[in-house]
Coordinates of C-alpha atoms in Angstrom, one line a residue:
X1302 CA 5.9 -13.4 -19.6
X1303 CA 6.6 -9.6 -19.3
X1304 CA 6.5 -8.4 -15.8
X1305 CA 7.9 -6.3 -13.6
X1306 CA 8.7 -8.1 -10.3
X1307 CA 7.6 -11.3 -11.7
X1308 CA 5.6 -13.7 -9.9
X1309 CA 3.8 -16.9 -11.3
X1310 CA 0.2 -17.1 -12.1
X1311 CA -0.4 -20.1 -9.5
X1312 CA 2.0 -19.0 -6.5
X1313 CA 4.6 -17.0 -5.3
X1314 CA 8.4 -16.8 -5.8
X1315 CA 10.9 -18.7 -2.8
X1316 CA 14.1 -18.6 -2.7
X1317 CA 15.9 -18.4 -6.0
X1318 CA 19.0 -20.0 -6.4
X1319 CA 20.9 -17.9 -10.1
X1320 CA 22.8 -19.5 -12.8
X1321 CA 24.1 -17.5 -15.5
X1322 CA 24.5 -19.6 -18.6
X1323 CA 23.9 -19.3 -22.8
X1324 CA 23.8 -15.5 -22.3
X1325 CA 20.8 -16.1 -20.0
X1326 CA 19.9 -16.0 -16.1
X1327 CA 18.5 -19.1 -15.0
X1328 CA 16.5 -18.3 -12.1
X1329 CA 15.3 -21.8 -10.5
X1330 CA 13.3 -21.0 -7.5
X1331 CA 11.2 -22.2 -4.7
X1332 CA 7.3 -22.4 -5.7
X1333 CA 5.3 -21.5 -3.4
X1334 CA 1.6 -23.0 -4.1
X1335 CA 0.5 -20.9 -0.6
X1336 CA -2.9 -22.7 0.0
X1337 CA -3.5 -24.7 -3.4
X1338 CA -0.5 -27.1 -3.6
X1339 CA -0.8 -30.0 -6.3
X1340 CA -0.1 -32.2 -3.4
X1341 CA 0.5 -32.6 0.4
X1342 CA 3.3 -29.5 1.3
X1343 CA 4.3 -29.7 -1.8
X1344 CA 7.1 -27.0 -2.7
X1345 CA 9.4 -27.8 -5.8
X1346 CA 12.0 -26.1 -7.5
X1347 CA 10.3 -23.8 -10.9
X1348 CA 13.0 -22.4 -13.4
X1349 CA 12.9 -19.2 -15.4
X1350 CA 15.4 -17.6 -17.7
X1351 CA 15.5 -13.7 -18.2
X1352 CA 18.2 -11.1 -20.1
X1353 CA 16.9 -8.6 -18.8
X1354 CA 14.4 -8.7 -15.7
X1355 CA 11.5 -8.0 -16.9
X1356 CA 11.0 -10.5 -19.8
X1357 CA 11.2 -14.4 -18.2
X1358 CA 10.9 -17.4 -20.2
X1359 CA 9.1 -20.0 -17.9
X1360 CA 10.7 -23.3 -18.4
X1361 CA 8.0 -25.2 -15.6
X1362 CA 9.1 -27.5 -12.8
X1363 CA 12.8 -28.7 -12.8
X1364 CA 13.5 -30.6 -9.1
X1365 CA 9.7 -32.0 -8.2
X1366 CA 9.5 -32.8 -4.9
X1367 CA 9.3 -36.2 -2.8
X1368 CA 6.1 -38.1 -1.5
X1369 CA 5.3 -36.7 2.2
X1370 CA 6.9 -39.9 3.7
X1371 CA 10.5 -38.8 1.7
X1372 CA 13.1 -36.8 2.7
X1373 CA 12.2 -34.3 0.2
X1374 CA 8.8 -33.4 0.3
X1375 CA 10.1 -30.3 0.3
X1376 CA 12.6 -29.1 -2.0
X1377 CA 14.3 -25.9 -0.7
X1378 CA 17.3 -23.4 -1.1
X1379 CA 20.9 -24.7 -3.1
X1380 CA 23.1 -24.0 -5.1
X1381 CA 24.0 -25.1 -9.2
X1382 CA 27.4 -25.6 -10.5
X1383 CA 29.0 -27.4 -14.0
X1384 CA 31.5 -29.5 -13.3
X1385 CA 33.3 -32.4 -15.5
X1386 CA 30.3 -32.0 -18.4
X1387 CA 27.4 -32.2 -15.9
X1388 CA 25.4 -30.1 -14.3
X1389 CA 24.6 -30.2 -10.3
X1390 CA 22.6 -29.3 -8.3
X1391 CA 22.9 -29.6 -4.2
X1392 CA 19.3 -28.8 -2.5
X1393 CA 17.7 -28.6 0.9
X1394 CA 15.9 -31.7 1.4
X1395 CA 12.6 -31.4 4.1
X1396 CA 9.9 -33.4 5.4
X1397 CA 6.3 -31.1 5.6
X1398 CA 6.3 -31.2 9.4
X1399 CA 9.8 -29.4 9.6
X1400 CA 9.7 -28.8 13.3
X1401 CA 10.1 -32.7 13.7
X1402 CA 12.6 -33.9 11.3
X1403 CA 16.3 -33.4 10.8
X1404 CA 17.1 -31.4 7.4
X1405 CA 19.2 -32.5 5.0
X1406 CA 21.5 -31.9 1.5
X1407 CA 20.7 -33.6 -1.2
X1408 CA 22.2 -34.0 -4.9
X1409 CA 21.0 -34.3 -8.4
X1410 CA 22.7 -33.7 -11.6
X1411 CA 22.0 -33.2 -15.3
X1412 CA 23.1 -33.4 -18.5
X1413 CA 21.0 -30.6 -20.8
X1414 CA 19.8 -28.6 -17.6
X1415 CA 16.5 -29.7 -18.7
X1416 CA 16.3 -33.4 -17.0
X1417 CA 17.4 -33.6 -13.9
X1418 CA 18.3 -36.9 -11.9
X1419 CA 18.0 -37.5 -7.6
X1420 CA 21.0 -39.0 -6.3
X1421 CA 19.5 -39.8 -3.0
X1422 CA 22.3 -42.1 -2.1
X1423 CA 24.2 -39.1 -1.5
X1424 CA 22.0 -37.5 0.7
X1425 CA 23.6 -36.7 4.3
X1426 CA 23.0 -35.4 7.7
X1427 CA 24.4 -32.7 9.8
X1428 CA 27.2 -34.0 12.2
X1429 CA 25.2 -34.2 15.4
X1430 CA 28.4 -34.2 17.3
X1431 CA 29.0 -30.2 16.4
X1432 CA 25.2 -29.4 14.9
X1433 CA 21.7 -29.3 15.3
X1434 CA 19.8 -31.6 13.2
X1435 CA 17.2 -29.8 12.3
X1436 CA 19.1 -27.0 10.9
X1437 CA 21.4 -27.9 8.1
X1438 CA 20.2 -26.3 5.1
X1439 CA 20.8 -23.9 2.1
X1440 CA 24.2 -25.7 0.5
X1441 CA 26.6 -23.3 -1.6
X1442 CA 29.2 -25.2 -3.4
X1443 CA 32.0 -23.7 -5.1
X1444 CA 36.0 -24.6 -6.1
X1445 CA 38.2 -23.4 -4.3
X1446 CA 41.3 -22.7 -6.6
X1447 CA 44.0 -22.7 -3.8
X1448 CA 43.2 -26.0 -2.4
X1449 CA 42.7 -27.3 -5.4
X1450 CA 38.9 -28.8 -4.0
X1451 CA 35.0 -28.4 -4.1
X1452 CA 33.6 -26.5 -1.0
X1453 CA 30.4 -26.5 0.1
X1454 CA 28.9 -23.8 2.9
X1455 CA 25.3 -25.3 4.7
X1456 CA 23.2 -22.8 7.2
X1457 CA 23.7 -24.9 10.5
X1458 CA 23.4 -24.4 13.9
X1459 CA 26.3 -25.1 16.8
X1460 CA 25.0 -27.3 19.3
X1461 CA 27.2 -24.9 22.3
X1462 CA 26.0 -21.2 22.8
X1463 CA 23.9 -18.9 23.6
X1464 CA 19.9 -21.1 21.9
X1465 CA 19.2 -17.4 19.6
X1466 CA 22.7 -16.7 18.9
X1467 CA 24.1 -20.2 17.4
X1468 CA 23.5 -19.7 14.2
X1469 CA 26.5 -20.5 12.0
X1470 CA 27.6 -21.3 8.3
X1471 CA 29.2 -24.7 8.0
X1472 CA 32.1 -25.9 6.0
X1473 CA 32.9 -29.4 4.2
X1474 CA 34.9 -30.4 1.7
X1475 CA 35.1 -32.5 -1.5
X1476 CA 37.5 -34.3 -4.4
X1477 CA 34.4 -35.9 -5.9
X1478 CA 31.2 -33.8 -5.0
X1479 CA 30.0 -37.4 -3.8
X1480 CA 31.6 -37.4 -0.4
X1481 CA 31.6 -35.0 1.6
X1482 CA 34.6 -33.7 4.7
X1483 CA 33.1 -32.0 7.8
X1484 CA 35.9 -29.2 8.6
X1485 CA 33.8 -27.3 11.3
X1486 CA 32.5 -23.6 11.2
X1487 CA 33.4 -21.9 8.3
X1488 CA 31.6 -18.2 10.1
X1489 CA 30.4 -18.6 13.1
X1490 CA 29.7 -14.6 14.5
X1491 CA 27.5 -15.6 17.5
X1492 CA 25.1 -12.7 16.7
X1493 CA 22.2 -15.2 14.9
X1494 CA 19.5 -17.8 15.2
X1495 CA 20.5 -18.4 11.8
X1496 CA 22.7 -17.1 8.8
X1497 CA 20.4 -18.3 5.7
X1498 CA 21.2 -19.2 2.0
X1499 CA 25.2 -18.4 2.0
X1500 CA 26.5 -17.1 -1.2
X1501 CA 29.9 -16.3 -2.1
X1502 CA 32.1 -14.3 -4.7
X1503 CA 35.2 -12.4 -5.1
X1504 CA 35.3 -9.2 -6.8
X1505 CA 39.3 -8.0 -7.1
X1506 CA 40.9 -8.7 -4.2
X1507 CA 37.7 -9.1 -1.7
X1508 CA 35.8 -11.9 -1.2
X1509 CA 32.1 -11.5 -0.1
X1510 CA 30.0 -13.6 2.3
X1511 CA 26.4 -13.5 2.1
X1512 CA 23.5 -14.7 4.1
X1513 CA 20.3 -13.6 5.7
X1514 CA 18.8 -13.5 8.9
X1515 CA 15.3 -13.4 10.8
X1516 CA 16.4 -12.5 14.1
X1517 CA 18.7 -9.5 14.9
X1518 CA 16.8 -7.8 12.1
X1519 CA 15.5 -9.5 8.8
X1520 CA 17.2 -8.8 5.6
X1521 CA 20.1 -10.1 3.7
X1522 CA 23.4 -9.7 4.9
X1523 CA 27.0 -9.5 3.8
X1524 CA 31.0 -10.1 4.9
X1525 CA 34.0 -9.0 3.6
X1526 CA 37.6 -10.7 3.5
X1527 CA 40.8 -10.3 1.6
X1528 CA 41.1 -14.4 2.4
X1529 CA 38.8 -17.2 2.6
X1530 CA 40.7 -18.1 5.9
X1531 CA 38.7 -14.8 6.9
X1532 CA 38.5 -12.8 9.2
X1533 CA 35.7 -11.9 7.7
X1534 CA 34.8 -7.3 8.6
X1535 CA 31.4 -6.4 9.0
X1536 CA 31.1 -3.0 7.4
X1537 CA 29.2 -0.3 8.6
X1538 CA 26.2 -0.6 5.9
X1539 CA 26.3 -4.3 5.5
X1540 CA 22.9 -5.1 4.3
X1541 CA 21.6 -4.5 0.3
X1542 CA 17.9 -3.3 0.7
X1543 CA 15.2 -3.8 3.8
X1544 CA 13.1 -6.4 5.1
X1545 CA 11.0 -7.1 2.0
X1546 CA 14.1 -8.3 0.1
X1547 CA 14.9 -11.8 2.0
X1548 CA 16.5 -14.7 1.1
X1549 CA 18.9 -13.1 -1.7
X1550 CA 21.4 -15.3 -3.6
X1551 CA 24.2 -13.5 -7.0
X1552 CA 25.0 -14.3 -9.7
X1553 CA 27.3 -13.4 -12.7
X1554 CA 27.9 -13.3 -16.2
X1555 CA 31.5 -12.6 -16.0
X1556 CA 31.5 -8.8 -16.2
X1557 CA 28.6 -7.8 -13.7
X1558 CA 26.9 -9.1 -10.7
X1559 CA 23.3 -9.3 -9.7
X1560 CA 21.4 -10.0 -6.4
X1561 CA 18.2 -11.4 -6.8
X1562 CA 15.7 -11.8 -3.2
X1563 CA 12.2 -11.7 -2.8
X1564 CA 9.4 -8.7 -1.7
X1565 CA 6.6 -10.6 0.2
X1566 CA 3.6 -9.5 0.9
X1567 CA 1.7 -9.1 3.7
X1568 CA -1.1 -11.0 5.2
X1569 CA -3.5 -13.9 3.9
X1570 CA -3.7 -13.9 0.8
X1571 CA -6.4 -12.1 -0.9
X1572 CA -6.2 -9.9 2.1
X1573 CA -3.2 -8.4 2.0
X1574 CA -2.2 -5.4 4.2
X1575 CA -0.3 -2.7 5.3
X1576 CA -0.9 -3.6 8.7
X1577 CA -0.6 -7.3 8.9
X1578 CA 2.7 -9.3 9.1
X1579 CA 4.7 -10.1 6.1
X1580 CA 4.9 -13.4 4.3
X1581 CA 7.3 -16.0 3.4
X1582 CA 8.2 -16.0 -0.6
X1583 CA 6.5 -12.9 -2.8
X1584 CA 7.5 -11.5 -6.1
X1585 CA 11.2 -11.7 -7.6
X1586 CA 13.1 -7.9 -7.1
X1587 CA 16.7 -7.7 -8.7
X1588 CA 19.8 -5.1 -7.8
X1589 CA 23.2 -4.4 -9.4
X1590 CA 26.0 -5.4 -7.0
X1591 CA 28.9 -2.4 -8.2
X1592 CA 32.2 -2.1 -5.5
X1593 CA 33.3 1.2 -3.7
X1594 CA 36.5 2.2 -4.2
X1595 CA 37.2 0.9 -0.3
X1596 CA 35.9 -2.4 -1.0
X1597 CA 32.3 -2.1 0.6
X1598 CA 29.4 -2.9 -1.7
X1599 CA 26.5 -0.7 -3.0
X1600 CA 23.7 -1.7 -5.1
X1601 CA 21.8 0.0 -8.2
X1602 CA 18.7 -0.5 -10.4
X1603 CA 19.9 -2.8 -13.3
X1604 CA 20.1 -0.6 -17.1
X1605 CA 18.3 -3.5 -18.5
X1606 CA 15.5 -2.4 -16.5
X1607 CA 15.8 1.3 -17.2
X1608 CA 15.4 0.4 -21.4
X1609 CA 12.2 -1.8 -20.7
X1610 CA 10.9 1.5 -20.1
X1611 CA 7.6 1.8 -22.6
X1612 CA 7.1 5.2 -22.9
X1613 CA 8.5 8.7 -20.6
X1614 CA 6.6 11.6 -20.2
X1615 CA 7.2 14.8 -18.5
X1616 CA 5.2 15.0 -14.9
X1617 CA 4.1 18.8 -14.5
X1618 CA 3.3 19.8 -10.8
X1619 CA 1.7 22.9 -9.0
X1620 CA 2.2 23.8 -6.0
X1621 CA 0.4 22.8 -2.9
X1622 CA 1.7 24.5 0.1
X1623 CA 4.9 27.0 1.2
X1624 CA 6.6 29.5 -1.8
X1625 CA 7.5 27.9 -5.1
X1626 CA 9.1 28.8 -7.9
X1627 CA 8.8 26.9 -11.5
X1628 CA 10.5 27.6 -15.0
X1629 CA 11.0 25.0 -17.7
X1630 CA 10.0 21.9 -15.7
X1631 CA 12.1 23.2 -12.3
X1632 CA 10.3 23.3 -9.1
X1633 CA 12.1 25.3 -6.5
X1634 CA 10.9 25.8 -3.0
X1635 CA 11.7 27.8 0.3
X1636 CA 10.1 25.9 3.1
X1637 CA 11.4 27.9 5.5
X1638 CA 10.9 26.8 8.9
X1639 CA 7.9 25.2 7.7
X1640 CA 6.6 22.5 5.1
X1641 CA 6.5 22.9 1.5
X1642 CA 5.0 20.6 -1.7
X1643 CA 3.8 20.5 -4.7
X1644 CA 1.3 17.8 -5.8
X1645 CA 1.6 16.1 -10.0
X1646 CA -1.6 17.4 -12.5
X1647 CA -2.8 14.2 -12.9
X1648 CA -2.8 10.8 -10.7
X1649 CA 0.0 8.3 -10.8
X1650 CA 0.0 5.3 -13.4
X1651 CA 0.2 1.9 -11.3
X1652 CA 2.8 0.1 -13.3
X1653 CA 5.5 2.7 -13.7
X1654 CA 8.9 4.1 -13.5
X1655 CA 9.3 7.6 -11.7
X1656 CA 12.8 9.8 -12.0
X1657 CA 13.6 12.8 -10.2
X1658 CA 16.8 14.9 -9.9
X1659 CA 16.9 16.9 -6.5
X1660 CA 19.4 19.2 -4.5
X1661 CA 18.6 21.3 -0.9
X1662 CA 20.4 24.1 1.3
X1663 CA 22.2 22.8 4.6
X1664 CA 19.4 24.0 6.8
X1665 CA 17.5 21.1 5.0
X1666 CA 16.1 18.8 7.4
X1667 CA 13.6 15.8 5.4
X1668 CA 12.8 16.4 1.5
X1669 CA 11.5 13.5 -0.6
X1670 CA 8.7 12.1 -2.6
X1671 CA 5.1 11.9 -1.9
X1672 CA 3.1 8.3 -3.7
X1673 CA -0.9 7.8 -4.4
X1674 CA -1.8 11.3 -2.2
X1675 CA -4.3 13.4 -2.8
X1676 CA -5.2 17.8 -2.9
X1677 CA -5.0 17.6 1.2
X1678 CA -2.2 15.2 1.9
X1679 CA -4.9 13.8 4.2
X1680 CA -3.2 9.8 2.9
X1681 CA -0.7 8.1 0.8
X1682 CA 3.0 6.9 1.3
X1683 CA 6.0 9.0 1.6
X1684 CA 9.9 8.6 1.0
X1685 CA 11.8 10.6 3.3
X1686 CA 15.8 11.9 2.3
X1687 CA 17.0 12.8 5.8
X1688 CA 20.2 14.3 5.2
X1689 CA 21.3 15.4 8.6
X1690 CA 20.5 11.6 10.0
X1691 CA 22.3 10.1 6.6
X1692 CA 19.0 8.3 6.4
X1693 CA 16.3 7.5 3.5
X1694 CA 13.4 6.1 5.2
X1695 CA 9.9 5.1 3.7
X1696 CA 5.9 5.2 6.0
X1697 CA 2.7 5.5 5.1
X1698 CA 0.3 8.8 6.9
X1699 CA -2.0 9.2 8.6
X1700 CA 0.2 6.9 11.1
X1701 CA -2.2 4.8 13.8
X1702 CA -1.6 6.2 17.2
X1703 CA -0.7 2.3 18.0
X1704 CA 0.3 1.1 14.8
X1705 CA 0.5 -2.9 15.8
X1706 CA 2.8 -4.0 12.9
X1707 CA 5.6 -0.7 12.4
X1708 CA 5.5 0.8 9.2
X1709 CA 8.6 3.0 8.7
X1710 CA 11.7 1.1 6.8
X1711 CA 15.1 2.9 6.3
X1712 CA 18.4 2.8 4.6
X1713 CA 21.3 4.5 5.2
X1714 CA 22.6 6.8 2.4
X1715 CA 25.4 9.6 2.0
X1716 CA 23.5 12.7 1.5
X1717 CA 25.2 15.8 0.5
X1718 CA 24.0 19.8 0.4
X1719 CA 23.7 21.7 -2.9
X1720 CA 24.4 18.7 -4.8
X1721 CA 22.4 16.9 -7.2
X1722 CA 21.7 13.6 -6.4
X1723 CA 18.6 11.4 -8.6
X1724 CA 16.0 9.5 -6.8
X1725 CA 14.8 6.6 -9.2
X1726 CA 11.4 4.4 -8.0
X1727 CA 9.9 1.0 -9.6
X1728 CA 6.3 1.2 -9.2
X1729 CA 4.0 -2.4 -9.9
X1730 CA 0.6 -2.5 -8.2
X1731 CA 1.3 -2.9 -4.5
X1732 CA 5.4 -3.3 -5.0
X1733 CA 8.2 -0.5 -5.1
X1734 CA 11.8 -0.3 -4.9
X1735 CA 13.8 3.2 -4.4
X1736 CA 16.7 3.4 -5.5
X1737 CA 19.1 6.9 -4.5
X1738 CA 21.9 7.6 -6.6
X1739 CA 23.0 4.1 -7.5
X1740 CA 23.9 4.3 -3.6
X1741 CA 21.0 2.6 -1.9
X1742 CA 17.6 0.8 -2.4
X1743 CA 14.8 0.6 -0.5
X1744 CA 12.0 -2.0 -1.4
X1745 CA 8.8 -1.7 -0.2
X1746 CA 5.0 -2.5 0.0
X1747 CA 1.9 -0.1 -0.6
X1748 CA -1.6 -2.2 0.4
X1749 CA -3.5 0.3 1.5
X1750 CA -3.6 3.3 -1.0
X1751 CA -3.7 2.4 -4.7
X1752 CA -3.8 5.2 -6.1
X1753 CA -3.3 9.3 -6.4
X1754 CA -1.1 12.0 -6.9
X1755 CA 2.7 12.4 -7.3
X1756 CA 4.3 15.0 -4.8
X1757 CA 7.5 16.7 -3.6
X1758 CA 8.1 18.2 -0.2
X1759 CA 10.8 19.9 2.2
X1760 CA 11.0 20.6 5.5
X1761 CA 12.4 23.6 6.3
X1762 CA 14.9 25.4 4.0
X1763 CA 15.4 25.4 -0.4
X1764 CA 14.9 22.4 -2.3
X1765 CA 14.7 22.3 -6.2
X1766 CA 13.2 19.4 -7.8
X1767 CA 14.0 18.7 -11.7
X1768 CA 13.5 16.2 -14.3
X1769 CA 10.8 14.7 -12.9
X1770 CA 9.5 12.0 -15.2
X1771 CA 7.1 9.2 -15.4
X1772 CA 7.9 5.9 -17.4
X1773 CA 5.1 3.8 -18.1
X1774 CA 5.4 -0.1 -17.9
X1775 CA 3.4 -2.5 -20.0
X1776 CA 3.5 -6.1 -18.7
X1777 CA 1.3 -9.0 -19.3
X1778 CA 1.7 -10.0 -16.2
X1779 CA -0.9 -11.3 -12.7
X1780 CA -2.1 -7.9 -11.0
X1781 CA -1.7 -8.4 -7.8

C-alpha cells in the first residue's frame, strides 16, 4: 500500500504504539472499524511495517480482541519491548461500556512477532488506595539501566485533587515483567484530567516525557529532565504539532527518532466537515524529532518523505493584487500598507507536495500561503507567518460571523526579517501538514474547499517568494 497519511481501507488509524526492528518500523495500531466493527465494540490491535512513510506493508490483525463479557473487548494503547528472546507486549485492556468498568494492563508475548499469546493471568488493576479505577491505561515499559529493573509508566488518575486536574502518570516496577511494584506518581503536574499514552527517551544527556491531553488544550505533550528522578521543565514550546496530531508515541532506529500521532477528521463519517467536531482515530501523520542546541525539541518532515516525491514542477504565478515584481521564477511584492498576492496559473494537484522559499522587510506584519482559492479570493484556506506575534497560524475565509466549532490553529515559530526561511506543505485530499524551516509543523484539515489555486500574500511591506514548486504524489491509496 502506497499512501500518503495512510489509513486502512475498512477504518481508521488509533493510537499507534512504534517498534523499530529488521530495518523496519512496525507500526501496530488501534483499528478503528467506526460504525462497521466485525463484532460487538470490537477494536483490535492492526500492524504495519514502513521504511519510509509512505510505502506500508499490512501485516493484518496482531492482538484480536476479547468477547464483550472479557476484559478486553477492547484492546487499546501499549507499549512493545524484546526482552530475554521474546517479544512483549503490555496493552490497555477495556470492557465496551468504558464508563462502567475499571481499566486494566494486560500482557502477551511472542516469539516471531507474528503469533502473539494473552497472558491474562497477569492482568492487574490500578491500586484503588492511590487511583481511580477507571483510569489506568496506556502502559510504557522500558529498563531502566541505573536500577538495574523494568519500569512501566500507566496514564492514571489520583484519587485526592482538584476532579479536572488529577491526571497523573504512574510508576511500577519489575525483576520479571510478571509482577508488578506500585511506587506512586511517577509525574503528577496537577494541570490535567489526564496525561495519555506516556512515552519516553533520552537523547544525550536529556530525557523526554511524553503524553497527551484533552483538557487544558488537546495535542501531545512533552517534559524534559537531565534525571529520571525529574524534576521534569516544561519548556516554553512544549507541544510537537496541533490538535489534529493526538495520541503520538516515538520510536527509533538507533540514529534518528520519529513521532508518529494521528489527524482525525471531523464529523460522521461520510459527512465530514470543517465545521463539525473532530473525531477520535483518523489517518497516520509522521515528524522527525531533531534536539536544539539547548535541549528543547523541534520537529521536521522526514527526507524519506521528501524522495517519495513522484515528479517536481515549477509553479508559475501572476499577480493578483498590490505591485509585483517577477524575474526567473522570483515573485517580489511591496504591499505597502495594504494586501498583496499573486494567485498559481493553473489549480492545485490534490495529492501533492508544495515548497516555497520566502523572506520579508521588518514592517512585515502576516505573509503566507494561500490553498484551493480562486481569481477573487472570495474562498479557500490560508497559512498565516506572523512574524511580529512569532506565530504561524492556519483558517479557512470567508470566516462565519459565529463560527460554532473555531477554525484557526497555531504554532509558535522563530521568525526572522530579511532572512530566508522555506515553508514545506504535504497535501492528500482533505489532510495537510506545514512544516516551517524544520522548526514547526502544523497539521491540518481542509473539508470544505477541494480544490483551486495556489497563492502568496503580504500584509503590508516587501516580501519575495522563490522556488516555489509542486511535487506530485502517486498513491494507491482510499480517497478520502
Amino acid at each position: 500500500m502506497r499512501q500518503m497519511f495512510y489509513k486502512p481501507a475498512n477504518g481508521w488509524v488509533g493510537d499507534i504504539i512504534p517498534f523499530f526492528k529488521d530495518g523496519e518500523y512496525k507500526l501496530f495500531y488501534i483499528h478503528d472499524f467506526r460504525n462497521n466493527p466485525p463484532c460487538d465494540g470490537s477494536l483490535p490491535w492492526y500492524l504495519l511495517g514502513t521504511k519510509n512513510f509512505v510505502d506500508f506493508t499490512e501485516y493484518g490483525e496482531a492482538i484480536p480482541c476479547g468477547n464483550k463479557t472479557e476484559q478486553d473487548a477492547w484492546v487499546c494503547t501499549g507499549s512493545v519491548i524484546e526482552a530475554d528472546g521474546l517479544y512483549h507486549i503490555f496493552y490497555t485492556g477495556m470492557m465496551n461500556v468504558p464508563e462502567h468498568m475499571p481499566q486494566a494492563v494486560m500482557h502477551a508475548v511472542s516469539k516471531d512477532f507474528v503469533n502473539w499469546r494473552k497472558l491474562p493471568e497477569d492482568t492487574f488493576f490500578a491500586d484503588t488506595s492511590l487511583y481511580e479505577k477507571f483510569d489506568w491505561r496506556d502502559p510504557f515499559v522500558f529498563y531502566n539501566d541505573e536500577e538495574k529493573c523494568w519500569n512501566m509508566l500507566v496514564t492514571a488518575k489520583c484519587k485526592s485533587g482538584l476532579d479536572s486536574r488529577t491526571g497523573c502518570i504512574a510508576l511500577l516496577k519489575s525483576r520479571d515483567l510478571r509482577k508488578w511494584e506500585n511506587k506512586g506518581p511517577f509525574y503528577y503536574p496537577g494541570c490535567y484530567a489526564a496525561l495519555e499514552c506516556p512515552d519516553l527517551f533520552k537523547i544525550g544527556e536529556w530525557w523526554y516525557l511524553v503524553f497527551s491531553t484533552f483538557n487544558g488544550r488537546t495535542c501531545t505533550r512533552y517534559r524534559m529532565s537531565k534525571s529520571l528522578n525529574g524534576p521534569w521543565f516544561q519548556p516554553a514550546v512544549d507541544t510537537f504539532d496541533t490538535r489534529a496530531f493526538y495520541a503520538a508515541k516515538t520510536a527509533s532506529d538507533g540514529k534518528r527518532r520519529f513521532i508518529f500521532g494521528w489527524n482525525p477528521p471531523r464529523g460522521a463519517e461520510g459527512n465530514e466537515s470543517d465545521d463539525e467536531p473532530w473525531n477520535w482515530a483518523g489517518n497516520i501523520v509522521v515528524h522527525e524529532i531533531k534536539q536544539n542546541p539547548d535541549g528543547t525539541l523541534r520537529v521536521s518532515m522526514p527526507d524519506e518523505i521528501f524522495r517519495e516525491m513522484d515528479s517536481e514542477k515549477a509553479i508559475r504565478c501572476r499577480p493578483a493584487a498590490g505591485k509585483w515584481t517577477c524575474y526567473e521564477g522570483k515573485y517580489s511584492g511591496d504591499a505597502g500598507e495594504s494586501y498583496a498576492c499573486i494567485l498559481s496559473e493553473e489549480p492545485m494537484a490534490d495529492n501533492c507536495m508544495i515548497t516555497a522559499d520566502f523572506s520579508f522587510s521588518s514592517d512585515s506584519t502576516a505573509l503566507g500561503m494561500l490553498i484551493r482559492t480562486d481569481n477573487s479570493l472570495k474562498k479557500g484556506y490560508l497559512l498565516s507567518v506572523r512574524p511580529k506575534k512569532s506565530r504561524i497560524t492556519f483558517g479557512k475565509f470567508p470566516e462565519a460571523w459565529c463560527e460554532p466549532h473555531p477554525f484557526s490553529m497555531e504554532r509558535t515559530a522563530e521568525i526572522k526579517e530579511n532572512q530566508s526561511h522555506k515553508l514545506k506543505v504535504l497535501i492528500r485530499e482533505s489532510i495537510a501538514a506545514f512544516y516551517l524551516d524544520d522548526q514547526a509543523a502544523l497539521s491540518v484539515r481542509m473539508f470544505q474547499y477541494k480544490d483551486g489555486l495556489l497563492g502568496f500574500f503580504a500584509e503590508n511591506g516587501k516580501v519575495v517568494f522563490s522556488n516555489i514548486k509542486q511535487y506530485k504524489f502517486i498513491d494507491n491509496g482510499e480517497i478520502l
